[in-house]
PDB file of N, CA and C in Angstrom:
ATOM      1  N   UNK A   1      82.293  95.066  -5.377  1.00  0.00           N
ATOM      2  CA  UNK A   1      81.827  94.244  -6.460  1.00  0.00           C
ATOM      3  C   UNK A   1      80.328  94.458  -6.614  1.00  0.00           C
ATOM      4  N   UNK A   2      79.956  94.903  -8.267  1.00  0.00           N
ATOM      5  CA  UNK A   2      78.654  94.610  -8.247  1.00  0.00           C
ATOM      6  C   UNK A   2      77.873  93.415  -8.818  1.00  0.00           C
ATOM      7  N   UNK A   3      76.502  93.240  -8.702  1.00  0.00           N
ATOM      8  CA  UNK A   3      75.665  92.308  -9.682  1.00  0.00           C
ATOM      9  C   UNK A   3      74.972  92.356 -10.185  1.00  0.00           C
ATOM     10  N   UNK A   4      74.713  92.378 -11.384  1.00  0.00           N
ATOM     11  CA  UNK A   4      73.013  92.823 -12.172  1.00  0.00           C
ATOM     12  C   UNK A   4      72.737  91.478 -12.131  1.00  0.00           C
ATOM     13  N   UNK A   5      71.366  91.953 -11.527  1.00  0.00           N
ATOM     14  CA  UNK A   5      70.006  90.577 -11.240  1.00  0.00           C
ATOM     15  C   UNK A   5      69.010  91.289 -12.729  1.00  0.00           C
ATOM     16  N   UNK A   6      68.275  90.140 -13.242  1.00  0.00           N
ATOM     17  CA  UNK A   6      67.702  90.468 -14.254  1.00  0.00           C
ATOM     18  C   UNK A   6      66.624  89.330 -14.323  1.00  0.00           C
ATOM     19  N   UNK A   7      65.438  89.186 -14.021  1.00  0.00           N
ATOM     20  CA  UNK A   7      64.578  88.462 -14.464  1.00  0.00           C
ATOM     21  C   UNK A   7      64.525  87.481 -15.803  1.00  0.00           C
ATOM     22  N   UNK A   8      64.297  86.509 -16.242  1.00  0.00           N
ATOM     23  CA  UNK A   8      64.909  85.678 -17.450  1.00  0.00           C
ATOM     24  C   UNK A   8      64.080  86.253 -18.156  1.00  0.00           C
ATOM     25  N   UNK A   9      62.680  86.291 -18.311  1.00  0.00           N
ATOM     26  CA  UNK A   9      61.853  86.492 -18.927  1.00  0.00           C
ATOM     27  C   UNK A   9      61.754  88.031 -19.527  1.00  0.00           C
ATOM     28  N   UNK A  10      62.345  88.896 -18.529  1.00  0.00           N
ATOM     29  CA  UNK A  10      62.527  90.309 -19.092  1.00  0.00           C
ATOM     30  C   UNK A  10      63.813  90.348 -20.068  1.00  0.00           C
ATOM     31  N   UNK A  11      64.475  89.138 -20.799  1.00  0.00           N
ATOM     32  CA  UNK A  11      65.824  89.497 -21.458  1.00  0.00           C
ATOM     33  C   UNK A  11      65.107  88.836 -23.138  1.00  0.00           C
ATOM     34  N   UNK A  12      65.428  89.936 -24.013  1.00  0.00           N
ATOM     35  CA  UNK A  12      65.733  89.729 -25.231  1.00  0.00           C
ATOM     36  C   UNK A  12      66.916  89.052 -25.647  1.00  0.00           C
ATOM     37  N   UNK A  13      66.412  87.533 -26.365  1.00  0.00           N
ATOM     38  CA  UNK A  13      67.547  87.188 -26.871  1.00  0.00           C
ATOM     39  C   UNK A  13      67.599  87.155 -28.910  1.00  0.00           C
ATOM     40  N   UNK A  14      68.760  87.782 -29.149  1.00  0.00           N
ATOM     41  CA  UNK A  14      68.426  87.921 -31.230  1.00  0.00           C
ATOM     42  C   UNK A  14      69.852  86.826 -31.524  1.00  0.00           C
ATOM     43  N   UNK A  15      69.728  86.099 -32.234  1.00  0.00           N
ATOM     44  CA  UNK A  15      70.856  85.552 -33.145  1.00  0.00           C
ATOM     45  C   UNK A  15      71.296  86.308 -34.087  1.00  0.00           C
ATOM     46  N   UNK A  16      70.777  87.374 -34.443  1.00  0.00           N
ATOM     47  CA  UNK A  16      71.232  88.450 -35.433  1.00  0.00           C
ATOM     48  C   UNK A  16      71.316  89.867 -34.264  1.00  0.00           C
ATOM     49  N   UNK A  17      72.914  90.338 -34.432  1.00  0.00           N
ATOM     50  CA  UNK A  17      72.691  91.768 -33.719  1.00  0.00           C
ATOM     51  C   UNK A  17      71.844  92.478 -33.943  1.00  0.00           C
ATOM     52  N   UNK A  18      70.863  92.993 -33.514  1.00  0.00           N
ATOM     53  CA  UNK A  18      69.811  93.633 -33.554  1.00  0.00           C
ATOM     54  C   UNK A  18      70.542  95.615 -33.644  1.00  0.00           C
ATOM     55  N   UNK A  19      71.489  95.456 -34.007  1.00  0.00           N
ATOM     56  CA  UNK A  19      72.038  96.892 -34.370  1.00  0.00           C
ATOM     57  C   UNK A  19      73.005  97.501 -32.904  1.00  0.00           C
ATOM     58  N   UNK A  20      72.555  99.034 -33.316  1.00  0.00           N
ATOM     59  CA  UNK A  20      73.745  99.854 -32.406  1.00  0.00           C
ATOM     60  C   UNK A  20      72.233 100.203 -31.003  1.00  0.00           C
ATOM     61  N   UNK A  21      72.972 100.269 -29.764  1.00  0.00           N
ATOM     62  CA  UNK A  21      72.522 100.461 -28.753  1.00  0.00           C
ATOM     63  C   UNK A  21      73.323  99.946 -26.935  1.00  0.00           C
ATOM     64  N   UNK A  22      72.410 100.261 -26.472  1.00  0.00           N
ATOM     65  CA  UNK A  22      73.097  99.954 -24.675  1.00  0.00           C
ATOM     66  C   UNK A  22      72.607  98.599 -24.482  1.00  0.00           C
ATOM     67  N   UNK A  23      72.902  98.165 -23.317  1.00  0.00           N
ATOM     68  CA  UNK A  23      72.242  96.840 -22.627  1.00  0.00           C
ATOM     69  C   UNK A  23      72.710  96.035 -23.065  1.00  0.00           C
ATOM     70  N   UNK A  24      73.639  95.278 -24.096  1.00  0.00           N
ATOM     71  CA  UNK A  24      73.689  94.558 -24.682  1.00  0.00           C
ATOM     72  C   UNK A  24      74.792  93.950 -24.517  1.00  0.00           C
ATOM     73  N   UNK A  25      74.403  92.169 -24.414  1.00  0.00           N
ATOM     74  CA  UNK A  25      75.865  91.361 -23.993  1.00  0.00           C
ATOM     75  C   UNK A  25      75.599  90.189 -25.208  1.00  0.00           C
ATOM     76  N   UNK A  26      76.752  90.174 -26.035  1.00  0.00           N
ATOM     77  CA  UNK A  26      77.238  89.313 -26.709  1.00  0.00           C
ATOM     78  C   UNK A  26      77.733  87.936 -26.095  1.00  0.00           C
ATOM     79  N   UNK A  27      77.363  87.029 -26.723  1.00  0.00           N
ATOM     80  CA  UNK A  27      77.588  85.421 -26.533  1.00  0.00           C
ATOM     81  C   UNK A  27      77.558  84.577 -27.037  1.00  0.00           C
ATOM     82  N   UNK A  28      78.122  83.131 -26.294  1.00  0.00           N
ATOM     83  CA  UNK A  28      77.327  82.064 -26.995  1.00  0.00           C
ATOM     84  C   UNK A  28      76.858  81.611 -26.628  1.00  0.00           C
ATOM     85  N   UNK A  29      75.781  80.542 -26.928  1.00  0.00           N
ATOM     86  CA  UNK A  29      74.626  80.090 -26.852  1.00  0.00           C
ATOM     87  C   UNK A  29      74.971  78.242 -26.052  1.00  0.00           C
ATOM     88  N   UNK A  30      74.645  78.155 -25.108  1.00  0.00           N
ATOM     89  CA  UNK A  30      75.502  76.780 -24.641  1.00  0.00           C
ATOM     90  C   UNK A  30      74.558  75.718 -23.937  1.00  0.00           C
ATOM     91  N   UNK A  31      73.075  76.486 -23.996  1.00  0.00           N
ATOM     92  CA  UNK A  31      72.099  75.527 -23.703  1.00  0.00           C
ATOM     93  C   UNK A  31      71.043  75.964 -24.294  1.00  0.00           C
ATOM     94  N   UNK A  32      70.242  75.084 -24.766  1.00  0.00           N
ATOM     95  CA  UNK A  32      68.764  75.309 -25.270  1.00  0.00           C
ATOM     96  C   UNK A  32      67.501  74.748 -24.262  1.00  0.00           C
ATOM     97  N   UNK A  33      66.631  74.733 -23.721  1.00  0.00           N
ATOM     98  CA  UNK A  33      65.764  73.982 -23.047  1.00  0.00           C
ATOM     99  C   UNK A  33      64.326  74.008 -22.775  1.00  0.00           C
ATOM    100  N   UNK A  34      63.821  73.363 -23.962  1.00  0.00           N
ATOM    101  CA  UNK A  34      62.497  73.493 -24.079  1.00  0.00           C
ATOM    102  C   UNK A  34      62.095  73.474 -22.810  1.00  0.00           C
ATOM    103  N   UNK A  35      60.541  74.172 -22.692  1.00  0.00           N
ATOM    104  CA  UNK A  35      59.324  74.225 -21.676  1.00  0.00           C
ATOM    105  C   UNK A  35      58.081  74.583 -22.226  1.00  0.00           C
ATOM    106  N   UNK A  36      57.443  74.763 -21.617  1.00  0.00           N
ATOM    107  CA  UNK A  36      55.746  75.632 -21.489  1.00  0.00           C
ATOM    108  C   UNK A  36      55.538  76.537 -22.340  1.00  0.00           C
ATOM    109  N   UNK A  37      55.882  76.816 -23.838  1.00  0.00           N
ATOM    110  CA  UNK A  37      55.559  77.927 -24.418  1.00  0.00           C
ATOM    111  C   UNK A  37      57.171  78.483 -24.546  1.00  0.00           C
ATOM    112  N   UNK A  38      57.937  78.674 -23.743  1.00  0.00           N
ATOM    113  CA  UNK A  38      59.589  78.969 -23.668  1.00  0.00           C
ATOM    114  C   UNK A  38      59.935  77.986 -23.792  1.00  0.00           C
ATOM    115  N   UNK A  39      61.405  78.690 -23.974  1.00  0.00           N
ATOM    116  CA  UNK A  39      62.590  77.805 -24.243  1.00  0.00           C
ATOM    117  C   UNK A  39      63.732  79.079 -23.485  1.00  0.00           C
ATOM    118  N   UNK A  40      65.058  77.840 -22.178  1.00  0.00           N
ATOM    119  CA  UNK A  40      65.425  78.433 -21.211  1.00  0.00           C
ATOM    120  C   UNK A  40      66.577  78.583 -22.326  1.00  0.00           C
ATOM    121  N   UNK A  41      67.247  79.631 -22.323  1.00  0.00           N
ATOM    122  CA  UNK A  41      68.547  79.633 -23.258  1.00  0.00           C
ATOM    123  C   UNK A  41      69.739  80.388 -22.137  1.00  0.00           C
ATOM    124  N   UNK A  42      70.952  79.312 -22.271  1.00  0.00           N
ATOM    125  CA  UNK A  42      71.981  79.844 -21.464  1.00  0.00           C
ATOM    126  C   UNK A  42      72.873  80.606 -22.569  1.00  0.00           C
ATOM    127  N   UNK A  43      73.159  82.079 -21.968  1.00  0.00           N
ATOM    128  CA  UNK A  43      74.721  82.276 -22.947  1.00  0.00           C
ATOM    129  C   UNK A  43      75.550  82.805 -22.119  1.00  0.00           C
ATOM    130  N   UNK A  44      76.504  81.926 -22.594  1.00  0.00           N
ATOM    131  CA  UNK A  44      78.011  82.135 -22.231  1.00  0.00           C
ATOM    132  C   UNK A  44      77.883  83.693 -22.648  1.00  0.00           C
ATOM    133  N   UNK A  45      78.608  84.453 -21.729  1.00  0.00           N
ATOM    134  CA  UNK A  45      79.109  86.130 -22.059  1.00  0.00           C
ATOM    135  C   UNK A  45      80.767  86.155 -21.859  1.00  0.00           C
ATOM    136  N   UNK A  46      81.418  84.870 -21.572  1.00  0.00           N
ATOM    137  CA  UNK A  46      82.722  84.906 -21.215  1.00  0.00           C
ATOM    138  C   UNK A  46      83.294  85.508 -19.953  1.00  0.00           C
ATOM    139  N   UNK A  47      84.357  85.201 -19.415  1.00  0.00           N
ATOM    140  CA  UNK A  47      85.191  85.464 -18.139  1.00  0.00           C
ATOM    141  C   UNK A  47      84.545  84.797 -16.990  1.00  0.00           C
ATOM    142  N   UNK A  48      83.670  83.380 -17.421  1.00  0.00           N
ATOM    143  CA  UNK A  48      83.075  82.826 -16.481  1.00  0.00           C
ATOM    144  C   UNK A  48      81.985  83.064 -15.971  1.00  0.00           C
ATOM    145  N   UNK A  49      81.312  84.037 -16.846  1.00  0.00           N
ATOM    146  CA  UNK A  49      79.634  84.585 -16.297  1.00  0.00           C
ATOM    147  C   UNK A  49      79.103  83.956 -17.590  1.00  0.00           C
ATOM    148  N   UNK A  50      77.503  83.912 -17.066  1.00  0.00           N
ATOM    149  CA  UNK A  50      76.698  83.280 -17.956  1.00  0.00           C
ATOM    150  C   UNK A  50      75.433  83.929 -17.871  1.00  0.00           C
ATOM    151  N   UNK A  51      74.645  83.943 -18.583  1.00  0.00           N
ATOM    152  CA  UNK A  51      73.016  84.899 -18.652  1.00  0.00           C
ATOM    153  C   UNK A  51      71.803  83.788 -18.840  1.00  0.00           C
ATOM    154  N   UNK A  52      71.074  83.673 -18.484  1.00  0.00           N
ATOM    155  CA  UNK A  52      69.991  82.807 -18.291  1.00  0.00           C
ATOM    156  C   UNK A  52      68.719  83.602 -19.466  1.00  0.00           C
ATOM    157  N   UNK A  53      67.991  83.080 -20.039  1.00  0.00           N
ATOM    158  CA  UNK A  53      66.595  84.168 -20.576  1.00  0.00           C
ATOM    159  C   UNK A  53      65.955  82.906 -21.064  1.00  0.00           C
ATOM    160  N   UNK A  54      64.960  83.563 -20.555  1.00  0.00           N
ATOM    161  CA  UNK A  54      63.167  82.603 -21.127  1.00  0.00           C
ATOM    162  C   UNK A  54      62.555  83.253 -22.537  1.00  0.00           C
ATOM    163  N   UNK A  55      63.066  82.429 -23.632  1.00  0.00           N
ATOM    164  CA  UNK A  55      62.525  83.038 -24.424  1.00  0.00           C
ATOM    165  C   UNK A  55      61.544  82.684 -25.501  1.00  0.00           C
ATOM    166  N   UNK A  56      60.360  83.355 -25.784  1.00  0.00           N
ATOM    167  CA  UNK A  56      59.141  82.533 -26.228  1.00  0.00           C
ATOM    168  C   UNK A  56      59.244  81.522 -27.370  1.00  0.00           C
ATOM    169  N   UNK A  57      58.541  80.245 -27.797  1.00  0.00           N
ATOM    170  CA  UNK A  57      58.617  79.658 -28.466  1.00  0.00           C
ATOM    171  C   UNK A  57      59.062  80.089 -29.861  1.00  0.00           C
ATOM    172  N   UNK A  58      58.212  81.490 -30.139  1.00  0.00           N
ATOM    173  CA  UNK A  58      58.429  81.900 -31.435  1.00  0.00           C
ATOM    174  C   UNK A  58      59.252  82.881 -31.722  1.00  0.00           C
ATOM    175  N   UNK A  59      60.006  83.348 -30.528  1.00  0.00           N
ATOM    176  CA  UNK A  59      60.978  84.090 -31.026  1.00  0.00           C
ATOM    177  C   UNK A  59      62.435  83.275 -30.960  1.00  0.00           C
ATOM    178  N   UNK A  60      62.293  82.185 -30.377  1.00  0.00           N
ATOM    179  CA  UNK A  60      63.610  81.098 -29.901  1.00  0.00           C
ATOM    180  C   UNK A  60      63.866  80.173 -31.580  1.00  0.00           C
ATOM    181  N   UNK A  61      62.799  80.108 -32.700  1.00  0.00           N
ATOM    182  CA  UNK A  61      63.217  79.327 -33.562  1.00  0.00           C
ATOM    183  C   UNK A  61      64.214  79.766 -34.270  1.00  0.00           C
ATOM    184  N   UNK A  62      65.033  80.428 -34.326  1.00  0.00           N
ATOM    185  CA  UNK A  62      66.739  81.372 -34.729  1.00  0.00           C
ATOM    186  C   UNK A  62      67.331  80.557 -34.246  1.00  0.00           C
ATOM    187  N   UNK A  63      67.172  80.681 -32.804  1.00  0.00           N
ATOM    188  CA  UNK A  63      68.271  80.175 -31.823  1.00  0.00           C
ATOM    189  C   UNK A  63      68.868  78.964 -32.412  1.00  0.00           C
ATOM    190  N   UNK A  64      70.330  78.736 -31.870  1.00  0.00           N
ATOM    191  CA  UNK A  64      71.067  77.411 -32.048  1.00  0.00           C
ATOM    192  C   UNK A  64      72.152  77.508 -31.116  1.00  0.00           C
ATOM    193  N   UNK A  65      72.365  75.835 -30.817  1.00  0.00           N
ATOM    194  CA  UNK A  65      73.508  75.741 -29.629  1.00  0.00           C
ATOM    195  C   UNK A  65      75.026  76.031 -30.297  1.00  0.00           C
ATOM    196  N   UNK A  66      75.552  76.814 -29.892  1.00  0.00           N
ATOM    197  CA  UNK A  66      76.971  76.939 -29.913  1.00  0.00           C
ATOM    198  C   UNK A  66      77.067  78.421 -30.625  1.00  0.00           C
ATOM    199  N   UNK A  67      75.911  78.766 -31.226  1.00  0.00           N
ATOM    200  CA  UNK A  67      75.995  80.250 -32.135  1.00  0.00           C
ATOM    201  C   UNK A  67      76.249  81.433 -31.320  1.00  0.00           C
ATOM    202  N   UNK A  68      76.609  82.360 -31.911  1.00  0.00           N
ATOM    203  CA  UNK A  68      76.816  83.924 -31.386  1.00  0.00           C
ATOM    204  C   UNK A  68      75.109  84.280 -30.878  1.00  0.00           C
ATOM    205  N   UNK A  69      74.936  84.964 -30.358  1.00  0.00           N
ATOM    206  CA  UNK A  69      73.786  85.837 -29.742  1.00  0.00           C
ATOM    207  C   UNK A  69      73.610  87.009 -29.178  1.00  0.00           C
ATOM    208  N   UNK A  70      73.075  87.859 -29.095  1.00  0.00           N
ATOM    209  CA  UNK A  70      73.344  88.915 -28.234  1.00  0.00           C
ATOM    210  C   UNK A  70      71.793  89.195 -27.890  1.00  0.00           C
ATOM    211  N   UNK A  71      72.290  88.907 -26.477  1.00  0.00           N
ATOM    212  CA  UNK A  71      70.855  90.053 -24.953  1.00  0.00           C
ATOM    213  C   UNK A  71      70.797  91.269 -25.251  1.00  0.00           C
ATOM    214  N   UNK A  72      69.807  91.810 -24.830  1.00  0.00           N
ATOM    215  CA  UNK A  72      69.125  93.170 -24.916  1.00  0.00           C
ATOM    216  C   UNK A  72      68.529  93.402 -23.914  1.00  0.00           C
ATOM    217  N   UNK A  73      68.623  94.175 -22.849  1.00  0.00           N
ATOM    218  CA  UNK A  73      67.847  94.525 -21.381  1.00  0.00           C
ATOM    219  C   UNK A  73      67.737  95.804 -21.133  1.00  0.00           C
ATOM    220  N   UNK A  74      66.029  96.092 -21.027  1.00  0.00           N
ATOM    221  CA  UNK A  74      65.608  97.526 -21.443  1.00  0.00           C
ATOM    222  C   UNK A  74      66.208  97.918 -19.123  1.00  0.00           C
ATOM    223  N   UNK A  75      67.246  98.902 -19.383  1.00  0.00           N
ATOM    224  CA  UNK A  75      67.553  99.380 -18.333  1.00  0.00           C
ATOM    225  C   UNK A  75      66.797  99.324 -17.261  1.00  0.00           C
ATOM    226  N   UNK A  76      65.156  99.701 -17.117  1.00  0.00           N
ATOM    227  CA  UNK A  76      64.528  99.834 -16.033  1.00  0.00           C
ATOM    228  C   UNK A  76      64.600  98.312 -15.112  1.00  0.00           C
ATOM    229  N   UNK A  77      64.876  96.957 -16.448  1.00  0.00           N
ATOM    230  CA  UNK A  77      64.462  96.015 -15.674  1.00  0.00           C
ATOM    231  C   UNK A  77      65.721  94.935 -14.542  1.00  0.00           C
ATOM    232  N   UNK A  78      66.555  96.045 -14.476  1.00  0.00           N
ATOM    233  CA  UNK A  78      68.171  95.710 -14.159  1.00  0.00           C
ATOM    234  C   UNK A  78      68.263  96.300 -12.564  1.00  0.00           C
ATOM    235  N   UNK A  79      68.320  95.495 -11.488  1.00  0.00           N
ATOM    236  CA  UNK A  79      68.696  95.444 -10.329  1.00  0.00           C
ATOM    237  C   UNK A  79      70.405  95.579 -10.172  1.00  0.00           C
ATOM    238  N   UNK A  80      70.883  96.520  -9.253  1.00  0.00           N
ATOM    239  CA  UNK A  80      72.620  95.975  -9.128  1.00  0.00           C
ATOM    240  C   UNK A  80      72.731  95.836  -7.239  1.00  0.00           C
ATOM    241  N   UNK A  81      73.119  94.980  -7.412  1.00  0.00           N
ATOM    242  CA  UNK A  81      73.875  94.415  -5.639  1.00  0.00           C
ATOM    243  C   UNK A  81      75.062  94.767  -5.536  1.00  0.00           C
ATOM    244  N   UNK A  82      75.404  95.257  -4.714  1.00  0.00           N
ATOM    245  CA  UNK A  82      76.596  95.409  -4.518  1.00  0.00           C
ATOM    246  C   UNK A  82      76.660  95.185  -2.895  1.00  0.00           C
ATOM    247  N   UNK A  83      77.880  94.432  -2.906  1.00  0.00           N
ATOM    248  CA  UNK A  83      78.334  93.678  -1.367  1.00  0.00           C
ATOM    249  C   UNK A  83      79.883  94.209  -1.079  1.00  0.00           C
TER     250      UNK A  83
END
């Protein structure tokens, strides 16, 4: 079994597919949570996994709870565990 570890802050989150490419996990959107300049956004990716991302004030005003979304994670910043 593996795991991609991913820093929150290194994940792009778009409410609009941002087009054709890799890295990318489709979801929904199942928490919003303001902070410091961010906002913590959970998305559901389904089969019981979920993605965490910190995403800046001004790119989070799209966002909405329950909507489609899709992550974007530039490869270099992707750890895998495997146990």
């Amino acid at each position: 079994q593996a795991i991609a570890l991913i820093k929150a802050p290194l994940i792009e989150l778009f409410a609009d597919d941002p087009g054709a490419g890799d890295n990318r996990l489709a979801g929904t959107i199942r928490s919003l949570e303001p902070g410091e300049g961010a906002v913590e956004a959970i998305l559901d990716i389904g089969g019981g996994k979920s993605l965490c991302a910190m995403v800046p004030d001004a790119a989070a005003s799209g966002l909405v709870l329950g909507a489609r979304a899709v992550a974007v994670v530039d490869p270099s910043h992707v750890i895998l565990a495997v146990e």
